[in-house]
Short mmCIF file of C-alpha atoms in Angstrom, two decimals:
data_model
loop_
_atom_site.label_atom_id
_atom_site.label_comp_id
_atom_site.label_asym_id
_atom_site.label_seq_id
_atom_site.Cartn_x
_atom_site.Cartn_y
_atom_site.Cartn_z
CA UNK A 1 99.64 92.80 98.91
CA UNK A 2 98.87 94.02 101.59
CA UNK A 3 98.36 91.68 105.08
CA UNK A 4 95.24 90.86 107.02
CA UNK A 5 96.21 91.94 110.48
CA UNK A 6 96.24 90.12 113.70
CA UNK A 7 95.50 92.61 116.17
CA UNK A 8 95.81 91.57 120.71
CA UNK A 9 93.26 93.59 122.23
CA UNK A 10 94.04 94.91 125.89
CA UNK A 11 91.38 95.16 127.87
CA UNK A 12 93.41 98.29 131.06
CA UNK A 13 91.90 99.22 134.19
CA UNK A 14 93.14 101.09 136.43
CA UNK A 15 96.89 101.08 134.15
CA UNK A 16 96.70 97.02 134.85
CA UNK A 17 96.08 94.68 132.30
CA UNK A 18 92.76 92.70 132.91
CA UNK A 19 93.11 88.96 133.86
CA UNK A 20 96.57 90.05 132.87
CA UNK A 21 98.36 88.35 129.84
CA UNK A 22 100.22 84.47 130.26
CA UNK A 23 101.15 83.91 127.20
CA UNK A 24 104.79 84.43 127.63
CA UNK A 25 106.97 84.73 131.37
CA UNK A 26 106.27 88.20 131.84
CA UNK A 27 108.08 90.10 134.60
CA UNK A 28 105.11 91.58 135.56
CA UNK A 29 101.49 89.84 133.45
CA UNK A 30 99.82 93.09 134.34
CA UNK A 31 101.63 95.87 133.29
CA UNK A 32 100.09 96.87 129.71
CA UNK A 33 104.10 98.07 128.72
CA UNK A 34 105.33 94.79 129.36
CA UNK A 35 102.84 93.06 127.35
CA UNK A 36 103.12 95.33 125.00
CA UNK A 37 105.97 93.99 124.66
CA UNK A 38 106.01 91.54 124.05
CA UNK A 39 102.77 91.15 121.45
CA UNK A 40 105.14 93.29 119.22
CA UNK A 41 107.70 90.81 119.54
CA UNK A 42 105.36 88.26 118.52
CA UNK A 43 104.69 89.62 115.75
CA UNK A 44 101.69 91.24 116.64
CA UNK A 45 100.37 93.65 113.71
CA UNK A 46 98.48 96.70 115.90
CA UNK A 47 97.99 96.80 119.37
CA UNK A 48 94.81 98.20 120.93
CA UNK A 49 94.11 99.33 124.42
CA UNK A 50 90.77 99.54 125.47
CA UNK A 51 90.21 101.43 128.44
CA UNK A 52 87.60 100.40 130.12
CA UNK A 53 86.48 102.29 133.09
CA UNK A 54 87.34 105.27 131.22
CA UNK A 55 87.21 107.91 133.55
CA UNK A 56 88.83 110.78 132.88
CA UNK A 57 91.35 109.93 136.08
CA UNK A 58 91.59 107.43 133.73
CA UNK A 59 92.38 109.22 130.37
CA UNK A 60 96.10 110.53 132.43
CA UNK A 61 97.17 106.69 133.11
CA UNK A 62 96.20 105.10 129.87
CA UNK A 63 97.97 108.28 127.97
CA UNK A 64 100.58 107.49 130.01
CA UNK A 65 100.59 103.87 129.24
CA UNK A 66 100.62 104.91 125.32
CA UNK A 67 103.45 107.74 125.81
CA UNK A 68 105.53 104.41 127.50
CA UNK A 69 104.33 102.27 125.11
CA UNK A 70 104.61 104.01 121.77
CA UNK A 71 108.86 104.79 122.67
CA UNK A 72 110.03 101.02 123.11
CA UNK A 73 106.71 99.01 120.34
CA UNK A 74 106.86 100.74 117.06
CA UNK A 75 103.97 98.93 115.32
CA UNK A 76 100.60 101.18 115.73
CA UNK A 77 98.50 101.46 118.30
CA UNK A 78 95.21 101.80 118.67
CA UNK A 79 93.47 103.09 122.60
CA UNK A 80 90.03 102.80 122.59
CA UNK A 81 87.11 103.34 125.52
CA UNK A 82 85.18 106.40 126.69
CA UNK A 83 86.86 109.01 124.08
CA UNK A 84 83.39 111.65 124.15
CA UNK A 85 85.25 114.88 123.00
CA UNK A 86 87.89 116.39 120.15
CA UNK A 87 90.97 117.24 123.29
CA UNK A 88 90.78 113.13 124.32
CA UNK A 89 91.45 112.17 121.11
CA UNK A 90 93.93 115.28 121.47
CA UNK A 91 95.04 114.61 124.55
CA UNK A 92 95.49 110.21 123.12
CA UNK A 93 96.87 111.15 119.85
CA UNK A 94 99.47 113.26 121.06
CA UNK A 95 100.98 110.71 123.55
CA UNK A 96 101.38 108.77 120.55
CA UNK A 97 98.11 106.50 119.87
CA UNK A 98 98.20 106.56 115.84
CA UNK A 99 94.30 105.39 116.13
CA UNK A 100 91.40 106.22 118.43
CA UNK A 101 88.43 104.39 118.26
CA UNK A 102 85.12 106.08 119.20
CA UNK A 103 82.13 104.55 120.14
CA UNK A 104 78.75 106.35 122.22
CA UNK A 105 79.65 109.16 122.02
CA UNK A 106 79.38 108.78 117.71
CA UNK A 107 76.76 107.49 118.12
CA UNK A 108 75.48 110.49 120.58
CA UNK A 109 77.03 112.82 118.32
CA UNK A 110 78.24 111.74 114.78
CA UNK A 111 79.68 115.21 114.53
CA UNK A 112 82.52 114.43 116.27
CA UNK A 113 83.81 111.89 113.38
CA UNK A 114 83.29 114.24 110.92
CA UNK A 115 85.29 117.16 113.03
CA UNK A 116 88.19 114.39 114.47
CA UNK A 117 89.16 113.30 110.99
CA UNK A 118 88.82 116.16 109.23
CA UNK A 119 91.99 118.18 111.85
CA UNK A 120 93.75 114.60 111.99
CA UNK A 121 92.49 112.97 108.69
CA UNK A 122 90.75 109.96 108.14
CA UNK A 123 93.28 107.70 108.83
CA UNK A 124 93.20 107.91 113.31
CA UNK A 125 89.73 107.77 113.94
CA UNK A 126 88.45 103.66 114.10
CA UNK A 127 84.60 103.64 114.93
CA UNK A 128 84.23 100.66 117.52
CA UNK A 129 80.32 98.79 116.27
CA UNK A 130 79.05 97.05 118.65
CA UNK A 131 76.56 94.92 116.71
CA UNK A 132 74.35 92.08 118.04
CA UNK A 133 70.79 91.26 116.12
CA UNK A 134 67.80 90.82 116.82
CA UNK A 135 66.35 87.97 114.79
CA UNK A 136 62.31 89.16 115.51
CA UNK A 137 63.97 92.11 112.97
CA UNK A 138 66.29 90.31 110.33
CA UNK A 139 69.32 92.90 111.06
CA UNK A 140 71.60 94.01 113.22
CA UNK A 141 71.34 96.71 115.97
CA UNK A 142 73.93 98.87 117.30
CA UNK A 143 74.30 98.81 120.96
CA UNK A 144 76.61 101.74 123.45
CA UNK A 145 77.95 101.26 126.62
CA UNK A 146 80.23 98.62 126.26
CA UNK A 147 77.10 96.21 124.79
CA UNK A 148 73.84 97.48 127.20
CA UNK A 149 72.53 100.09 125.53
CA UNK A 150 70.54 99.10 122.76
CA UNK A 151 69.57 102.25 120.37
CA UNK A 152 68.24 100.59 118.25
CA UNK A 153 70.52 102.16 115.00
CA UNK A 154 70.99 99.31 112.58
CA UNK A 155 74.69 98.08 112.45
CA UNK A 156 74.62 98.63 108.83
CA UNK A 157 72.92 102.14 108.38
CA UNK A 158 75.40 103.45 111.23
CA UNK A 159 78.64 101.79 109.47
CA UNK A 160 77.92 103.10 105.90
CA UNK A 161 77.25 106.90 107.96
CA UNK A 162 79.99 107.08 109.87
CA UNK A 163 82.23 105.95 106.92
CA UNK A 164 80.38 110.19 105.68
CA UNK A 165 80.78 111.06 108.19
CA UNK A 166 84.86 110.55 108.00
CA UNK A 167 85.62 107.39 109.46
CA UNK A 168 88.68 105.31 108.44
CA UNK A 169 87.50 101.93 109.32
CA UNK A 170 85.18 99.92 111.48
CA UNK A 171 86.35 97.62 114.78
CA UNK A 172 83.02 95.79 114.32
CA UNK A 173 82.42 93.25 117.59
CA UNK A 174 79.91 91.14 117.54
CA UNK A 175 78.20 90.57 120.90
CA UNK A 176 76.11 87.82 120.39
CA UNK A 177 79.31 86.62 119.90
CA UNK A 178 82.26 87.77 122.54
CA UNK A 179 83.32 85.47 124.89
CA UNK A 180 81.62 82.77 123.03
CA UNK A 181 84.58 80.74 121.64
CA UNK A 182 82.08 79.72 118.29
CA UNK A 183 84.53 81.39 115.33
CA UNK A 184 83.27 85.12 114.98
CA UNK A 185 80.53 86.53 112.66
CA UNK A 186 80.30 85.71 109.44
CA UNK A 187 77.40 87.25 108.69
CA UNK A 188 77.37 90.12 110.61
CA UNK A 189 81.18 90.17 109.04
CA UNK A 190 80.42 89.40 105.65
CA UNK A 191 77.26 92.56 105.59
CA UNK A 192 79.76 95.13 106.70
CA UNK A 193 82.15 94.45 104.64
CA UNK A 194 79.95 94.49 101.95
CA UNK A 195 78.29 98.15 102.40
CA UNK A 196 81.92 100.11 103.60
CA UNK A 197 84.67 100.99 101.60
CA UNK A 198 86.90 101.28 105.13
CA UNK A 199 88.20 98.91 106.78
CA UNK A 200 86.98 96.20 109.14
CA UNK A 201 88.52 94.45 112.12
CA UNK A 202 86.88 92.02 112.82
CA UNK A 203 86.29 90.55 117.09
CA UNK A 204 83.81 88.61 118.91
CA UNK A 205 83.87 84.94 119.40
CA UNK A 206 88.16 83.52 117.54
CA UNK A 207 87.88 80.01 118.82
CA UNK A 208 90.41 78.80 117.12
CA UNK A 209 93.14 78.78 114.05
CA UNK A 210 89.79 78.03 111.32
CA UNK A 211 88.04 81.10 113.29
CA UNK A 212 90.51 83.18 111.23
CA UNK A 213 90.64 82.02 108.82
CA UNK A 214 87.06 81.67 107.99
CA UNK A 215 87.28 85.41 108.76
CA UNK A 216 90.30 85.91 105.92
CA UNK A 217 88.25 83.73 103.52
CA UNK A 218 84.44 83.75 102.79
CA UNK A 219 84.64 87.58 104.81
CA UNK A 220 86.38 91.00 103.12
CA UNK A 221 87.87 92.10 106.50
CA UNK A 222 90.73 92.79 107.16
CA UNK A 223 91.66 92.50 110.23
CA UNK A 224 90.90 89.83 112.85
CA UNK A 225 91.26 90.74 117.35
CA UNK A 226 91.14 88.49 119.85
CA UNK A 227 92.06 88.82 123.88
CA UNK A 228 92.21 86.28 126.15
CA UNK A 229 92.64 83.74 122.88
CA UNK A 230 96.41 86.48 123.03
CA UNK A 231 96.36 87.16 126.17
CA UNK A 232 96.96 83.07 127.87
CA UNK A 233 98.58 81.78 124.83
CA UNK A 234 95.74 79.21 123.52
CA UNK A 235 96.69 80.74 120.73
CA UNK A 236 100.41 81.91 120.21
CA UNK A 237 100.05 84.21 117.54
CA UNK A 238 102.79 83.01 115.27
CA UNK A 239 101.94 79.70 115.10
CA UNK A 240 98.19 81.50 113.94
CA UNK A 241 100.18 83.42 111.36
CA UNK A 242 101.64 81.08 109.59
CA UNK A 243 99.49 78.81 110.36
CA UNK A 244 97.15 81.43 107.78
CA UNK A 245 100.39 81.97 105.63
CA UNK A 246 100.67 78.50 104.98
CA UNK A 247 96.43 78.59 103.83
CA UNK A 248 97.37 81.21 101.65
CA UNK A 249 96.15 83.88 103.43
CA UNK A 250 98.20 87.45 102.52
CA UNK A 251 100.51 87.88 106.42
CA UNK A 252 103.29 89.13 107.92
CA UNK A 253 106.62 87.05 109.26
CA UNK A 254 107.27 88.84 111.56
CA UNK A 255 111.45 88.70 111.34
CA UNK A 256 113.48 86.32 114.31
CA UNK A 257 115.34 89.32 116.08
CA UNK A 258 119.04 87.58 116.32
CA UNK B 1 126.78 117.63 113.95
CA UNK B 2 124.41 114.72 113.41
CA UNK B 3 121.44 116.41 114.48
CA UNK B 4 117.97 116.38 112.14
CA UNK B 5 115.53 119.25 112.51
CA UNK B 6 112.00 117.85 112.46
CA UNK B 7 109.94 120.15 110.89
CA UNK B 8 107.91 121.91 112.91
CA UNK B 9 104.64 123.10 110.96
CA UNK B 10 101.97 121.83 113.70
CA UNK B 11 101.43 118.34 112.70
CA UNK B 12 100.56 116.37 115.97
CA UNK B 13 101.75 112.72 116.59
CA UNK B 14 105.88 112.42 116.78
CA UNK B 15 106.01 111.35 119.74
CA UNK B 16 106.66 107.95 118.26
CA UNK B 17 108.88 109.10 115.03
CA UNK B 18 111.38 111.04 117.82
CA UNK B 19 111.23 107.65 120.18
CA UNK B 20 112.70 105.27 116.35
CA UNK B 21 115.10 108.07 116.64
CA UNK B 22 116.73 108.16 119.92
CA UNK B 23 116.68 104.41 119.09
CA UNK B 24 118.81 104.40 116.75
CA UNK B 25 120.71 107.54 118.43
CA UNK B 26 119.86 109.78 116.09
CA UNK B 27 119.41 113.44 118.15
CA UNK B 28 116.36 115.86 116.70
CA UNK B 29 115.85 118.42 117.26
CA UNK B 30 111.92 120.15 116.66
CA UNK B 31 111.93 123.55 115.58
CA UNK B 32 110.53 125.63 112.41
CA UNK B 33 113.40 127.77 112.84
CA UNK B 34 115.57 128.58 109.71
CA UNK B 35 119.20 129.06 111.27
CA UNK B 36 118.71 125.94 113.33
CA UNK B 37 117.36 123.67 110.59
CA UNK B 38 120.73 125.49 108.47
CA UNK B 39 122.65 124.13 111.35
CA UNK B 40 121.16 120.74 111.50
CA UNK B 41 122.92 117.58 108.98
CA UNK B 42 119.42 116.42 107.55
CA UNK B 43 115.18 117.31 107.48
CA UNK B 44 112.87 114.65 108.74
CA UNK B 45 109.50 116.38 107.22
CA UNK B 46 106.94 114.48 109.21
CA UNK B 47 102.63 114.58 107.98
CA UNK B 48 99.91 113.45 109.04
CA UNK B 49 96.78 114.88 107.81
CA UNK B 50 95.46 116.50 104.72
CA UNK B 51 98.07 117.78 101.84
CA UNK B 52 96.06 121.25 101.56
CA UNK B 53 95.68 122.57 105.28
CA UNK B 54 99.82 121.17 106.12
CA UNK B 55 101.06 122.91 102.49
CA UNK B 56 99.03 126.28 103.98
CA UNK B 57 100.80 125.92 107.40
CA UNK B 58 104.23 125.21 105.54
CA UNK B 59 103.50 128.16 103.10
CA UNK B 60 102.46 131.03 105.82
CA UNK B 61 105.62 130.37 107.90
CA UNK B 62 107.84 130.40 105.54
CA UNK B 63 109.04 127.13 106.30
CA UNK B 64 109.25 126.22 101.55
CA UNK B 65 111.99 128.94 101.02
CA UNK B 66 114.09 127.47 103.80
CA UNK B 67 113.53 123.10 102.49
CA UNK B 68 113.78 124.67 99.07
CA UNK B 69 117.02 126.69 100.19
CA UNK B 70 118.42 123.38 102.17
CA UNK B 71 117.38 121.03 99.28
CA UNK B 72 119.42 123.54 96.60
CA UNK B 73 122.81 123.48 98.72
CA UNK B 74 122.23 119.45 98.91
CA UNK B 75 121.31 118.32 102.27
CA UNK B 76 119.03 115.53 102.64
CA UNK B 77 116.20 115.87 103.07
CA UNK B 78 113.68 112.66 103.75
CA UNK B 79 109.48 113.15 103.92
CA UNK B 80 107.56 110.91 105.91
CA UNK B 81 103.44 109.84 104.76
CA UNK B 82 102.00 113.40 103.60
CA UNK B 83 105.77 114.85 103.76
CA UNK B 84 106.94 112.89 101.15
CA UNK B 85 103.17 114.07 99.55
CA UNK B 86 104.57 117.61 100.33
CA UNK B 87 107.86 116.90 98.44
CA UNK B 88 105.49 117.01 94.66
CA UNK B 89 104.92 119.79 92.87
CA UNK B 90 100.86 119.45 93.41
CA UNK B 91 97.80 117.27 94.85
CA UNK B 92 94.20 116.94 93.88
CA UNK B 93 92.84 116.33 97.75
CA UNK B 94 91.05 119.36 98.96
CA UNK B 95 90.71 121.08 94.83
CA UNK B 96 94.55 121.37 93.20
CA UNK B 97 97.17 122.50 95.83
CA UNK B 98 101.25 123.24 95.77
CA UNK B 99 103.90 121.35 97.57
CA UNK B 100 107.01 122.25 97.12
CA UNK B 101 108.19 121.00 93.69
CA UNK B 102 111.70 119.07 95.11
CA UNK B 103 111.03 116.08 93.51
CA UNK B 104 108.50 116.51 90.03
CA UNK B 105 104.06 115.02 89.83
CA UNK B 106 101.46 114.84 91.54
CA UNK B 107 99.30 113.59 94.54
CA UNK B 108 95.96 111.72 93.25
CA UNK B 109 93.74 110.68 95.89
CA UNK B 110 93.51 105.65 95.44
CA UNK B 111 91.22 105.33 92.39
CA UNK B 112 88.28 103.70 94.67
CA UNK B 113 88.34 100.02 93.00
CA UNK B 114 90.44 98.79 96.28
CA UNK B 115 89.38 100.00 100.10
CA UNK B 116 90.54 103.48 101.07
CA UNK B 117 93.12 103.92 103.22
CA UNK B 118 94.58 102.33 102.34
CA UNK B 119 95.81 100.98 106.07
CA UNK B 120 98.33 98.09 107.12
CA UNK B 121 101.26 96.03 106.61
CA UNK B 122 101.93 95.90 102.94
CA UNK B 123 105.62 94.35 101.15
CA UNK B 124 108.25 97.01 98.93
CA UNK B 125 108.94 96.12 95.64
CA UNK B 126 112.00 97.54 95.26
CA UNK B 127 112.49 98.97 91.31
CA UNK B 128 115.57 101.58 91.97
CA UNK B 129 119.42 100.91 93.79
CA UNK B 130 118.78 103.53 96.83
CA UNK B 131 120.94 103.40 99.57
CA UNK B 132 117.70 104.56 102.30
CA UNK B 133 117.22 100.27 101.86
CA UNK B 134 120.46 99.24 102.02
CA UNK B 135 119.53 95.79 104.26
CA UNK B 136 116.48 95.69 103.03
CA UNK B 137 114.39 92.37 100.64
CA UNK B 138 112.27 92.07 98.62
CA UNK B 139 108.91 91.04 100.08
CA UNK B 140 109.98 93.19 103.22
CA UNK B 141 106.66 94.50 105.27
CA UNK B 142 105.98 98.27 106.57
CA UNK B 143 103.59 100.18 107.63
CA UNK B 144 101.09 102.03 105.01
CA UNK B 145 97.96 104.22 106.35
CA UNK B 146 97.29 107.31 103.24
CA UNK B 147 94.51 107.66 100.81
CA UNK B 148 96.20 110.28 98.26
CA UNK B 149 99.57 108.57 96.41
CA UNK B 150 102.22 110.32 94.89
CA UNK B 151 102.48 109.48 90.43
CA UNK B 152 105.85 111.22 89.49
CA UNK B 153 106.70 112.94 86.17
CA UNK B 154 110.20 110.66 86.20
CA UNK B 155 110.09 106.59 86.95
CA UNK B 156 113.74 107.15 88.03
CA UNK B 157 112.68 108.42 90.95
CA UNK B 158 110.79 105.57 91.96
CA UNK B 159 112.94 103.64 93.76
CA UNK B 160 110.54 100.69 95.95
CA UNK B 161 106.26 100.44 95.00
CA UNK B 162 103.91 98.39 96.72
CA UNK B 163 101.25 96.61 95.02
CA UNK B 164 97.98 97.83 96.56
CA UNK B 165 95.44 97.76 92.89
CA UNK B 166 97.61 99.31 91.54
CA UNK B 167 101.71 99.72 92.42
CA UNK B 168 101.91 102.87 94.67
CA UNK B 169 105.02 104.57 94.60
CA UNK B 170 106.50 103.69 98.30
CA UNK B 171 110.14 104.50 98.15
CA UNK B 172 111.09 108.54 96.38
CA UNK B 173 114.16 110.12 95.27
CA UNK B 174 116.80 112.72 93.76
CA UNK B 175 119.40 113.92 94.47
CA UNK B 176 118.97 114.61 98.29
CA UNK B 177 115.91 114.10 98.89
CA UNK B 178 113.89 110.98 99.76
CA UNK B 179 110.14 110.29 100.39
CA UNK B 180 108.08 106.89 102.36
CA UNK B 181 104.51 106.89 101.66
CA UNK B 182 105.29 104.62 104.76
CA UNK B 183 105.70 105.33 108.39
CA UNK B 184 109.39 103.86 109.06
CA UNK B 185 108.20 104.54 113.54
CA UNK B 186 105.66 102.62 112.54
CA UNK B 187 107.57 99.46 110.82
CA UNK B 188 109.11 97.52 112.98
CA UNK B 189 112.07 95.99 112.35
CA UNK B 190 112.55 96.69 109.00
CA UNK B 191 111.17 100.65 110.03
CA UNK B 192 114.20 100.63 112.06
CA UNK B 193 116.43 99.08 109.66
CA UNK B 194 115.46 101.45 107.31
CA UNK B 195 116.16 104.65 109.95
CA UNK B 196 119.82 103.14 111.01
CA UNK B 197 120.55 103.36 106.76
CA UNK B 198 118.95 107.05 107.50
CA UNK B 199 121.76 107.62 109.86
CA UNK B 200 124.46 106.04 108.32
CA UNK B 201 123.42 108.78 105.73
CA UNK B 202 123.00 111.87 107.44
CA UNK B 203 125.82 111.60 109.52
#
């Protein structure tokens, strides 16, 4: 049976994990490669590296991080942040990334989705959608540039279009919930999952184990992503996975290294 | 000569598989040269992307004939993901196109009552004894990313399946030709186990 995935997201700036990670004792809490290895050991199903500065210079650093990580960590790696053109995608995939996540650039130029998925296969093209509720219109709108600019585009329509253009997966972040620790945006996630037939990763708002149980029980999402919750050891991934497993969510319980 | 030929036909992202081979101390060479391939103890056919384009690349480089010859000589050939699909007779992806025909059967789109592509960790269900799966057990998780799946003509070719709406062949083999639909190089410790089995078989 296909498992629900638990995905830690590492925000990277200047080649360092922002705010560090301290869920296990790492020699260097800010080293993304060290953090990735630790997450692999504790059963993360996949890793996301998010380049929060995303200049061209940063992408070279990011490629270097991906290359080092992929040499030692044998689970899927997704890289996002500042992916603007085909060359960026090529560089990251060649560095060992399994998937590339595209956000603002896909809104500006949806053809990029088609071009990239035709060249590399849609399985490696993730469309990141940052959505915020518009209470007046009763819908969700897509924001870009790190959640600063409202495109006024309807989030559900955009997800449907992205799927049609060749997206292989949607990384759906609720701006309303991000950092709030009040749970994932179930309504938004449900709405998107019911609109598309590609995997959806829920992101933004997880605060406790039950939030994960709820999003997997109530929506059809395939994966749940969190950042600081994992980095600071508030919820250890093995505990979370056991909790979900005990409640009949299909979860991969990683074998202990001998 | 315990070196593996990774077939070079212009597909990207071979980095992880190369690194995992290194982890189990298997020497590899990325090549499309027939003499080099002939000198290797085994062949790894990788693949991401679409069947049609890949099969065109293989044919245009003359690799189809090389691979068929090597298979007939009894060399161990392992196809991974799209590389496994290419071992079959044909695929319906982007219109009908032909594969290597080393295992009888065809490749078709996963029926869309489930989400396509099939992405994530899914469990193996062993259906036949297979040396590649030594030390693996039913329920072990491996990582899949694919939209098409193999339909072998003879069920003897299917060594393990995974459940995704239908039973999807995860490990296939015929004589010295093997295929994995999943990515061992992305399947953590289970993947590493399988690569160690591979090493034993190659040497």
